Coordinates of C-alpha atoms and ligand atoms in Angstrom, one line a residue:
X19 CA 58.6 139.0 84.2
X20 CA 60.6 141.9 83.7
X21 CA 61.7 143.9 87.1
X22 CA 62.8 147.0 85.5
X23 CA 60.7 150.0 84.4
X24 CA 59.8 151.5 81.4
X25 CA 59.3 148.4 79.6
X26 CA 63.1 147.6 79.8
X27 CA 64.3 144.0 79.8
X28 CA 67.8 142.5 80.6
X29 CA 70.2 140.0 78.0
X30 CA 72.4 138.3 80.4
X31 CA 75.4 136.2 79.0
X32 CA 77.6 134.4 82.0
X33 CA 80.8 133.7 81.7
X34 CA 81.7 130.8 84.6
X35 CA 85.1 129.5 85.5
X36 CA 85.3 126.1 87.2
X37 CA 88.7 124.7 89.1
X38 CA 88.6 120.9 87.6
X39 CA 88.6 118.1 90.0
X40 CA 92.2 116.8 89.3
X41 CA 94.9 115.6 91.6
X42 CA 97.5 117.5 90.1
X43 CA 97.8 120.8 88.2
X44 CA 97.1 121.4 84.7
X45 CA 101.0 121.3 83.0
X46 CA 102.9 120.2 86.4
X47 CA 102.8 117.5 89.0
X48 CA 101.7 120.5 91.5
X49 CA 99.1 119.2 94.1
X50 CA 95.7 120.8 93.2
X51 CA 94.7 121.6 96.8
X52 CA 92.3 124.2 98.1
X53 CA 93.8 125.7 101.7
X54 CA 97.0 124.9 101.8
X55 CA 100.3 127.0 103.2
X56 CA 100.7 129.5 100.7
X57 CA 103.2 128.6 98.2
X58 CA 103.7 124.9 99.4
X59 CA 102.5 123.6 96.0
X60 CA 104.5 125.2 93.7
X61 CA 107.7 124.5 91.3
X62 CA 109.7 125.4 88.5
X63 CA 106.4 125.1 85.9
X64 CA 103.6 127.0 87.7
X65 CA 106.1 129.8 89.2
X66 CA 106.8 130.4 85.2
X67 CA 111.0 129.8 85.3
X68 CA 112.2 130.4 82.3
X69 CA 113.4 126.7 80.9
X70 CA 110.9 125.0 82.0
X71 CA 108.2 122.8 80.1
X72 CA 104.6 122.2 80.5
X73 CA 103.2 118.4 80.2
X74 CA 99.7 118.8 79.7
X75 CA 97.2 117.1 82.5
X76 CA 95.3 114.2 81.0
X77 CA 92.8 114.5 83.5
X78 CA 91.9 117.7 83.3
X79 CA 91.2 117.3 79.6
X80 CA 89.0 114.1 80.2
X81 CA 87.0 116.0 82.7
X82 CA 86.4 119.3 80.2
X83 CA 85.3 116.6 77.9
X84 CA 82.8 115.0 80.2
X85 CA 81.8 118.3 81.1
X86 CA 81.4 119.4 77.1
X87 CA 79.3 116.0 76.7
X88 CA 77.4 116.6 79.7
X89 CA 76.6 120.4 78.4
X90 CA 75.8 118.5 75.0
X91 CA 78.5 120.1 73.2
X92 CA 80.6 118.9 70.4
X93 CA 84.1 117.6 71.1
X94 CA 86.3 119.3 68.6
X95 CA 90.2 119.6 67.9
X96 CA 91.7 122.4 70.1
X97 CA 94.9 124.4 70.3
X98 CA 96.4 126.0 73.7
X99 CA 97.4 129.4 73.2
X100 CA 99.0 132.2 75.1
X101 CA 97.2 134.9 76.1
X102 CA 99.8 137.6 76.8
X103 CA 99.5 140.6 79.8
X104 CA 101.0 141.3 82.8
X105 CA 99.8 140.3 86.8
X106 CA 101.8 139.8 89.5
X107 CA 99.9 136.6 89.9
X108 CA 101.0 135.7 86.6
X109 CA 104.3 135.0 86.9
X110 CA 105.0 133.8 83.5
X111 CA 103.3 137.4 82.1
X112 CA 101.0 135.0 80.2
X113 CA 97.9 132.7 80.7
X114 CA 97.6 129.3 78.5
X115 CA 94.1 129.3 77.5
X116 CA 92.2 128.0 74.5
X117 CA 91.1 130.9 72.2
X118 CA 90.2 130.3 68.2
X119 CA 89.6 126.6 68.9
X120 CA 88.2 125.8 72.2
X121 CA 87.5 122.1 73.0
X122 CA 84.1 122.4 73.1
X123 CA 81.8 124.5 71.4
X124 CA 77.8 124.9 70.6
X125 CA 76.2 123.0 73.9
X126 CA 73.3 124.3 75.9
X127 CA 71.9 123.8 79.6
X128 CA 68.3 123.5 80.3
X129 CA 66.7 125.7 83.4
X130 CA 64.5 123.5 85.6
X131 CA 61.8 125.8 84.2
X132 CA 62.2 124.4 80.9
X133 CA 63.9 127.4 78.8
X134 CA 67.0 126.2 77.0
X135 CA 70.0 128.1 77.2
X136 CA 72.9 127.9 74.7
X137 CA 76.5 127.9 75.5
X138 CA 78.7 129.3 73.2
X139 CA 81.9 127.6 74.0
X140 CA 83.8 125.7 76.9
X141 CA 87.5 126.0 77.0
X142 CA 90.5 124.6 79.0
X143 CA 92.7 127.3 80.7
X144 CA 95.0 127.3 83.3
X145 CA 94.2 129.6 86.8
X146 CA 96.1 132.3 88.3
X147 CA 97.7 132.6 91.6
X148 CA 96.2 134.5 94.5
X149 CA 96.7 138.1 95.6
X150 CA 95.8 139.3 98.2
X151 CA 96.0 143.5 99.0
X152 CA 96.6 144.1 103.1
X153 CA 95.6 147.4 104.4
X154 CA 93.2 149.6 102.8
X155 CA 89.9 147.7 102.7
X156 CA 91.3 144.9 100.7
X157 CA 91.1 146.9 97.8
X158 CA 94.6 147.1 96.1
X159 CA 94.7 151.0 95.7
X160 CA 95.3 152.1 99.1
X161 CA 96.8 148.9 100.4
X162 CA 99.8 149.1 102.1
X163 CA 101.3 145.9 100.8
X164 CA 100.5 143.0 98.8
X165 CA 100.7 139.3 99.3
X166 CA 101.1 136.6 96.1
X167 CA 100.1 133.1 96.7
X168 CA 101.1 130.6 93.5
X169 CA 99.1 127.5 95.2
X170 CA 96.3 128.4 92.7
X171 CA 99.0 128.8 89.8
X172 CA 98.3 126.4 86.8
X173 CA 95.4 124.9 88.0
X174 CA 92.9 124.0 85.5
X175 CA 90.1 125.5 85.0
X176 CA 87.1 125.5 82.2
X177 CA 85.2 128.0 81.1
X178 CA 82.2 128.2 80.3
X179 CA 80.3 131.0 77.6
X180 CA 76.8 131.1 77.6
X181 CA 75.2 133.0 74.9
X182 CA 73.2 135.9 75.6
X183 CA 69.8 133.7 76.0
X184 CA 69.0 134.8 80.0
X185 CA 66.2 137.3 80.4
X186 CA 66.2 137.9 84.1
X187 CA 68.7 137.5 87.2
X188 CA 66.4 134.7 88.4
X189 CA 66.9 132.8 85.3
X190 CA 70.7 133.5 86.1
X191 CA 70.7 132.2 89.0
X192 CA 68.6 129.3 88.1
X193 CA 71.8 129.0 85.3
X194 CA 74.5 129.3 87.6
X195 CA 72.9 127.1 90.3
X196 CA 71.8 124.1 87.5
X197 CA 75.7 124.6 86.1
X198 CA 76.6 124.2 89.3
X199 CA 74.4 120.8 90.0
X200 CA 76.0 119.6 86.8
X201 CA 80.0 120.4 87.9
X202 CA 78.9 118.3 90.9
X203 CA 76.8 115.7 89.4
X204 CA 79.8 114.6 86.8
X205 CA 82.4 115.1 89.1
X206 CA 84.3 117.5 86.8
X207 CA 84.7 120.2 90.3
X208 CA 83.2 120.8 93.7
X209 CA 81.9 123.8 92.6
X210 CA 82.6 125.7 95.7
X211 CA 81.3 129.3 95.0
X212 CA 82.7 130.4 98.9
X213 CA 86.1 128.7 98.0
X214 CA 86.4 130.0 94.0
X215 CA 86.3 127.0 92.6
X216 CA 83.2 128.6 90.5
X217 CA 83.5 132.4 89.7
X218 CA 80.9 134.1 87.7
X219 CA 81.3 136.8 85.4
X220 CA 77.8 138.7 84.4
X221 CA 77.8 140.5 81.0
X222 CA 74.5 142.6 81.1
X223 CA 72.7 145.1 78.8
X224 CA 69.2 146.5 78.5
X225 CA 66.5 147.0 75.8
X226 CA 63.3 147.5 74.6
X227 CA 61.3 143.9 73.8
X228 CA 62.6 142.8 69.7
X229 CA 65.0 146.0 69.6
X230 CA 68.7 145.1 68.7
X231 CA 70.8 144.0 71.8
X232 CA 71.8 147.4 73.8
X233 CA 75.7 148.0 74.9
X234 CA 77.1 145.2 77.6
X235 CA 78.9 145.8 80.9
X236 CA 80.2 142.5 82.4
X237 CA 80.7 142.4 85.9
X238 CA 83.5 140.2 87.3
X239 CA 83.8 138.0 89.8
X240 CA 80.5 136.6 91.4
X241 CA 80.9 134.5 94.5
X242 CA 77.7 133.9 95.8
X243 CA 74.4 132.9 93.6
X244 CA 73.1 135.4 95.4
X245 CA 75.5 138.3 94.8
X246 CA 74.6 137.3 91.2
X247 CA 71.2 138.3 91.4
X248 CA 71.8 141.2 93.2
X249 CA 74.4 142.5 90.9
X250 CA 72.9 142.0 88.0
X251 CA 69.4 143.7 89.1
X252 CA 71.5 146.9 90.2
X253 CA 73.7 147.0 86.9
X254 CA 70.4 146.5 84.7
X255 CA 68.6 149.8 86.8
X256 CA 71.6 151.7 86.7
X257 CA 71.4 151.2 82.5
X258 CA 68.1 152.0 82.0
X259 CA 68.5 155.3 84.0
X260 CA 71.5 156.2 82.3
X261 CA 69.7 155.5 79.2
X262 CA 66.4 157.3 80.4
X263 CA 67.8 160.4 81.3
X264 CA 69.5 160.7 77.7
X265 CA 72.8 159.4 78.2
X266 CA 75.0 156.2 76.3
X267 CA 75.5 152.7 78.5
X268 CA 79.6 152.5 77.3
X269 CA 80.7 149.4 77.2
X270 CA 82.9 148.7 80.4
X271 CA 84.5 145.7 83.2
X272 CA 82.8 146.4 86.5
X273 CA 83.0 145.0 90.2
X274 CA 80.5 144.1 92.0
X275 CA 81.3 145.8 96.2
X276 CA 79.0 143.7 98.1
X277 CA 79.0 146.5 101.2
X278 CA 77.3 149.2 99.2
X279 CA 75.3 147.5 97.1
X280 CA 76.6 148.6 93.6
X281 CA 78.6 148.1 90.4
X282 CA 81.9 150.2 90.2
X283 CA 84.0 150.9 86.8
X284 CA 87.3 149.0 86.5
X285 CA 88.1 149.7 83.0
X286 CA 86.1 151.0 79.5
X287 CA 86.3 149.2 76.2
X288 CA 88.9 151.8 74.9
X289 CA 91.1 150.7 77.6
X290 CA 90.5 146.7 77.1
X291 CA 94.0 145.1 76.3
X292 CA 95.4 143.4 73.7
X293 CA 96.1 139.7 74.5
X294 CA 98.2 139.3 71.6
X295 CA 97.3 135.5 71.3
X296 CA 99.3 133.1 69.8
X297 CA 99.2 129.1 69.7
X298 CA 100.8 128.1 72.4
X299 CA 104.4 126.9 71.0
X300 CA 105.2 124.3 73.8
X301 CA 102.4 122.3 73.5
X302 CA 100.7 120.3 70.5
X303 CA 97.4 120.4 69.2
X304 CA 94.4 118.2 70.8
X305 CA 92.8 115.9 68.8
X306 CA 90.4 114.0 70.9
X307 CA 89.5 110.5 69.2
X308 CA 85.7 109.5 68.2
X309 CA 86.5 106.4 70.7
X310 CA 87.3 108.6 73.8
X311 CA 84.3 110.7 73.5
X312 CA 82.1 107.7 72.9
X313 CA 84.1 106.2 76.1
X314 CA 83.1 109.2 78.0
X315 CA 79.7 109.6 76.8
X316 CA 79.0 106.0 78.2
X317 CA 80.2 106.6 81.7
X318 CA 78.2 109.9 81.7
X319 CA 76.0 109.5 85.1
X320 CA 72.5 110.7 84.7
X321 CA 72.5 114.7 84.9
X322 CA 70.1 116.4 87.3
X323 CA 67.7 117.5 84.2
X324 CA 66.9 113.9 83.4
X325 CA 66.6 113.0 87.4
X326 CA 64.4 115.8 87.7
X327 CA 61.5 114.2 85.0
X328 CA 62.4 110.7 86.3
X329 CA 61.2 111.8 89.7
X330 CA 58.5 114.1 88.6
X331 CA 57.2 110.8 86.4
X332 CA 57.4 108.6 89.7
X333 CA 55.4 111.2 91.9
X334 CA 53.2 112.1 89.1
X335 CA 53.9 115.8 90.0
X336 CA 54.8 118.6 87.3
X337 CA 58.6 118.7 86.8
X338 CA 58.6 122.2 87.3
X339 CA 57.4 121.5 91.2
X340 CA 59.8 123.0 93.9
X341 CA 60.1 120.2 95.7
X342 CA 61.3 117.7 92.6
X343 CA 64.3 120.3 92.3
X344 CA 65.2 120.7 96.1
X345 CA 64.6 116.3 96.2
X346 CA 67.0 115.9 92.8
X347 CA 69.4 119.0 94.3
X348 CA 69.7 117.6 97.5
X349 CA 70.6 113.9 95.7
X350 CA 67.4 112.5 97.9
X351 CA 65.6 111.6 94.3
X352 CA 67.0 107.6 94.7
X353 CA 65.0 107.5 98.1
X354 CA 61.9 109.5 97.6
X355 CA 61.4 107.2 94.1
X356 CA 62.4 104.2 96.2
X357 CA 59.5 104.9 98.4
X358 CA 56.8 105.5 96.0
X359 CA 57.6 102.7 93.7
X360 CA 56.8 100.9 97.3
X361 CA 53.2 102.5 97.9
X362 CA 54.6 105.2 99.6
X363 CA 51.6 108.1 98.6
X364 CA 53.7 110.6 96.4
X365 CA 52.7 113.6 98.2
X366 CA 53.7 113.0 101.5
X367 CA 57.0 111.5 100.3
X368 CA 58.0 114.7 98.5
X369 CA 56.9 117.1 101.3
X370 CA 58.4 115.0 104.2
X371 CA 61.7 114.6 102.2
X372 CA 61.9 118.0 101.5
X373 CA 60.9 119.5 104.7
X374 CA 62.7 117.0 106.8
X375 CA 65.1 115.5 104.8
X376 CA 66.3 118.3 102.3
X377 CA 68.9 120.4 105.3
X378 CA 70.0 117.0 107.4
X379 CA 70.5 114.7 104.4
X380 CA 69.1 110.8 105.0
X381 CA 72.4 108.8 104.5
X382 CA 71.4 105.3 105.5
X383 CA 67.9 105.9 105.3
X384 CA 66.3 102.5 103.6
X385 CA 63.5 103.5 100.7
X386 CA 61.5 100.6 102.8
X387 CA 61.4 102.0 105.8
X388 CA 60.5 105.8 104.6
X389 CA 57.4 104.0 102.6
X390 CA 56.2 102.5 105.8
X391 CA 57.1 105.7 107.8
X392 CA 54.8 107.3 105.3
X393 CA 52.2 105.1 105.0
X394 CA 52.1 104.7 109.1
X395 CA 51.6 108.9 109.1
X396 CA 49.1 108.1 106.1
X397 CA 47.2 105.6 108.4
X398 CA 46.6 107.7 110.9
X399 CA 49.3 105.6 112.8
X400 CA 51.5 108.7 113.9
X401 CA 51.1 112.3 113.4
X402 CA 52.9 114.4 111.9
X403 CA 55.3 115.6 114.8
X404 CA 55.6 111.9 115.6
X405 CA 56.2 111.2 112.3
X406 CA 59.2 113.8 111.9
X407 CA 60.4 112.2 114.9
X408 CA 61.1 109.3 113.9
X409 CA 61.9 110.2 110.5
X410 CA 65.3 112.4 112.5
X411 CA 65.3 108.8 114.5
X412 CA 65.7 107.0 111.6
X413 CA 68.7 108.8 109.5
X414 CA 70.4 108.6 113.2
X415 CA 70.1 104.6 113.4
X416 CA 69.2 101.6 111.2
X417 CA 65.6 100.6 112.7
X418 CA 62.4 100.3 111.4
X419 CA 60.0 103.0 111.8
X420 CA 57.8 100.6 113.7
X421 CA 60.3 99.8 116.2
X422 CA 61.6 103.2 116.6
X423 CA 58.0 104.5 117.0
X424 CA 57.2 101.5 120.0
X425 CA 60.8 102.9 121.8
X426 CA 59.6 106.3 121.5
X427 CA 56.1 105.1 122.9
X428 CA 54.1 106.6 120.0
X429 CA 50.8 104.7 120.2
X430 CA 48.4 105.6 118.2
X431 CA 45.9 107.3 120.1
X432 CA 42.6 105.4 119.8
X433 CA 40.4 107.7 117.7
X434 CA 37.4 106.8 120.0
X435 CA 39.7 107.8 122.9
X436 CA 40.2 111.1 121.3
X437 CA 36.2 111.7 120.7
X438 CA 35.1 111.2 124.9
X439 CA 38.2 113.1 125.9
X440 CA 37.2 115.9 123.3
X441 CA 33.8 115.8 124.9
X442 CA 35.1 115.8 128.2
X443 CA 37.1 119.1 127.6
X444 CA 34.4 120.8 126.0
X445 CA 31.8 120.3 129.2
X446 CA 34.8 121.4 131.6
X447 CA 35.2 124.3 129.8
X448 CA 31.8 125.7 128.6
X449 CA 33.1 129.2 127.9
X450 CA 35.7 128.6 125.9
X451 CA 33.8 126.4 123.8
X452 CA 31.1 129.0 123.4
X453 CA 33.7 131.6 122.2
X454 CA 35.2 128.8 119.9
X455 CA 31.8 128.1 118.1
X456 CA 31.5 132.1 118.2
X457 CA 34.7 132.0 116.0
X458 CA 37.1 133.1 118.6
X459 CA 40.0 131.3 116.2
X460 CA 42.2 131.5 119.7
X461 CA 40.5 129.2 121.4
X462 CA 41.1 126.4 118.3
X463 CA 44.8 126.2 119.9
X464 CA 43.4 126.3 123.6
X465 CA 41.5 123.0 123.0
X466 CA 44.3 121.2 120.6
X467 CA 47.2 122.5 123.6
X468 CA 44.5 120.6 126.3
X469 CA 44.3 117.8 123.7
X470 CA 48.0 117.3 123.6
X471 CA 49.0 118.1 127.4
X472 CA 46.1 115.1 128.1
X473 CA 48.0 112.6 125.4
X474 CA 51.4 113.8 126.2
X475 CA 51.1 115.1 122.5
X476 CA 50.8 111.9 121.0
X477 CA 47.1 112.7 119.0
X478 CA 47.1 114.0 115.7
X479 CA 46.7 117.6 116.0
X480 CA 44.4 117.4 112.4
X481 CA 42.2 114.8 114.4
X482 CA 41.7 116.7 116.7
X483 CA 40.6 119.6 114.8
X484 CA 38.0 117.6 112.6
X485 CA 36.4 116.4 115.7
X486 CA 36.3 120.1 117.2
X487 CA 34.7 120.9 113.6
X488 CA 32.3 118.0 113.7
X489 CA 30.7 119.4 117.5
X490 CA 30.7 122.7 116.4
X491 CA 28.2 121.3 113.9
Ligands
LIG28 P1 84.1 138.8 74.1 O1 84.5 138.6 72.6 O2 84.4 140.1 74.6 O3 84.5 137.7 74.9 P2 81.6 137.6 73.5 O4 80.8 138.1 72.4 O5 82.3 136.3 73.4 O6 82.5 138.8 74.0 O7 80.6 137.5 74.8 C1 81.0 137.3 76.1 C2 79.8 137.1 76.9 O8 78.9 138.2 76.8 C3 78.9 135.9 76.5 O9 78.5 135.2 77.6 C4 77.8 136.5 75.7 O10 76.6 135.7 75.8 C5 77.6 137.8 76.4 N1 77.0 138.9 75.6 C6 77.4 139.2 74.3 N2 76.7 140.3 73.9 C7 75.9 140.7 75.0 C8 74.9 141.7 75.2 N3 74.6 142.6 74.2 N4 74.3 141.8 76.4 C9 74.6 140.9 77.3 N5 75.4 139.9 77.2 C10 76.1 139.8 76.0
LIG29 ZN1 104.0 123.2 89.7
LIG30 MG1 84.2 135.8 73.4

């Protein structure tokens, strides 16, 4: 569903850097560290002195493959080349990038909703340092001074070009944040939105249903998933009202200020530079071989997409259910499969893991003992507060749910127990059972709260209720 007016809709294409997980830069021996001292991991290569040679990063190139295989794109022959302009970040006045003949090209991404988005191309590049503008807001016009860190210089990065498939900011985010679970999921970065090692730029137009695609802004550097969203659904408004009050969208780069809420211009399409690219002349030409990317496509783990139907198929639940994406997100799917295939009732597993589970994690939780967890809750054996009790009991230490529950001194309260003491509250307090069969919906709680305070909260607050429900009649 579109959220814009007059019938507008949004074509979203992202573009989405990722820092690769190596060791070392991508032409040095450079560590690749997030957080050191500034400009401790630097030398002659990254700092751009003239002389010296780049010696391209194996690892970095196995992990863009991975990453092209695991986006389902093909592997092709690719050429570094240098794309030519001028940062003080920059010190060699040029970027190596990949730019006629990426390493991978034509891949897509499916959303957990089902709607398949291509990606254009994914190519190797090398990062940038770090500025950083003192005084002023941040903002480099009226800072007083700038400061250049070169830790970030040369380290390898992919990007990633999706085609212009994505209707809405939620199906945006849903891109950025299943990209995301794929970086992780293959180990090609740590995806760390709140540390840069995934930046997302947004390239947005507007138009009517079936008309041609309208003029694009992109908007640079996304941090958040959520910044995302909210960029994108300002930018989108801001087009159709130039548009509805007569004027042209022009084509333009835009940030995205966080603190007001908008899109400002950084430069039109008149002013765009020219990269001047040319192949790289330092470097040699990649040509991956057919055994490599069968190599890689072998040790390919299974990708959150597949995990999601696996789990969905186990739990007999849509795959399009919340809670299989938060279970498979949250890497829980191994457990909450674990305890189905064990009798577990699919349900409860998903909802417990998910509302229990999902912030905490369960390391060392045993598939077992969450089925017979479950099954006690199921049985009538705990309720649910005991349950989650035990459950947090159970991620702390290795015991059984049974013996946990018998140190905690959760015994089942005896249901025939329950029914005299339900009677007995209900004759010592004659008015507030009146107003309860009146419909007084207060006076529900006043007889559970008596319930509990009598069985130091060990009954089963739904019990309960169905017995109040029964005398009511
Ligand atoms: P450039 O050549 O400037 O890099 P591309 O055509 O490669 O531009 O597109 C860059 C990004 O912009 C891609 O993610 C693409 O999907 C997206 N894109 C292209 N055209 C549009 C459009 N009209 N509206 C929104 N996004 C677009
Ligand atoms: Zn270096
Ligand atoms: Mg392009």
């Amino acid at each position: 569903m579109s959220s814009l007016p007059h019938g507008y809709e949004m074509v979203i294409g992202l573009e989405v850097h990722t820092e690769l997980a190596t060791v070392t830069k991508l032409f040095c021996g450079c560590p690749n560290q997030f957080g050191d001292e500034p400009n401790t991991n630097v030398c002659p290569v990254c700092l751009g002195l003239p002389g010296s040679m780049p010696v391209l990063n194996a690892k970095a190139i196995e992990l863009a493959m991975r990453l092209g295989r695991a986006l389902g794109c093909e592997v092709r022959p690719s050429v570094f080349a240098r794309k030519n302009y001028f940062y003080p970040d920059m010190p060699k006045d040029y970027q190596v990038s990949q730019y006629d003949k990426p390493i991978n090209v034509d891949g897509h991404l499916d959303l957990p909703d089902g709607t398949r988005i291509g990606i254009e191309r994914a190519h190797v590049e090398e990062d940038t340092g770090k500025s950083t503008h003192m005084g002023g807001g941040g903002r480099i016009h009226d800072a007083g001074y700038s400061l250049v860190d070169y830790n970030r210089s040369g380290v390898p990065l992919v990007e990633i070009v999706s085609m212009p498939d994505l209707r809405t900011s939620e199906q945006a985010k849903a891109y950025a944040a299943e990209l995301r679970a794929v970086l992780v999921a293959t180990g090609v970065s740590d995806a760390k939105m709140e540390e840069g090692s995934m930046r997302v730029d947004a390239n947005v137009s507007v138009r009517q249903p079936d008309a041609p695609f309208g003029t694009r802004c992109e908007i640079k550097n996304l941090n958040s998933i959520r910044s995302l969203g909210r960029a994108i659904e300002y930018e989108a408004r801001r087009q159709v009202d130039l548009i509805e009050s007569g004027e042209r969208v022009q084509q333009q780069t835009r940030h995205w200020n966080e603190d007001d809420g908008r899109t400002h211009k950084l430069r039109s399409k008149e002013e765009a530079e020219d990269y001047r690219y040319f192949p790289e002349p330092d470097l040699v030409p990649l040509v991956p071989h057919d055994d490599s990317i069968a190599a890689i496509d072998d040790a390919l783990p299974r990708l959150p997409a597949a995990r999601r139907s696996d789990l969905a198929a186990a739990a007999d639940v849509a795959v399009a259910d919340e809670r299989v994406a938060i279970v498979v997100d949250r890497g829980l799917d191994d457990l909450a499969s674990g305890a189905i295939s064990r009798g577990a009732d699919a349900e409860r597993t998903l909802t417990r893991v998910v509302n229990d589970l999902a912030m905490d994690g369960a390391s060392g939780i045993d598939p077992v003992d969450l089925a017979s967890l479950i099954s006690m809750e199921a049985a009538g054996d705990l309720s649910s507060s005991q349950a989650k009790q035990v459950l947090a009991e159970m991620a702390e230490s290795h015991r059984s749910p049974a013996a946990i529950a018998e140190a905690l001194g959760f015994e089942a309260v005896d249901t025939s127990e329950l029914e005299s003491l339900v009677d007995r509250l209900i004759e010592a307090n004659p008015d507030e059972w009146q107003r309860f069969c009146d419909g007084d919906g207060k006076m529900q709680g006043f007889f559970v709260g008596q319930v509990m305070r009598e069985t130091k909260g060990q009954a089963d607050g739904k019990v309960v209720n169905g017995l109040l429900q029964q005398r009511r009649g």
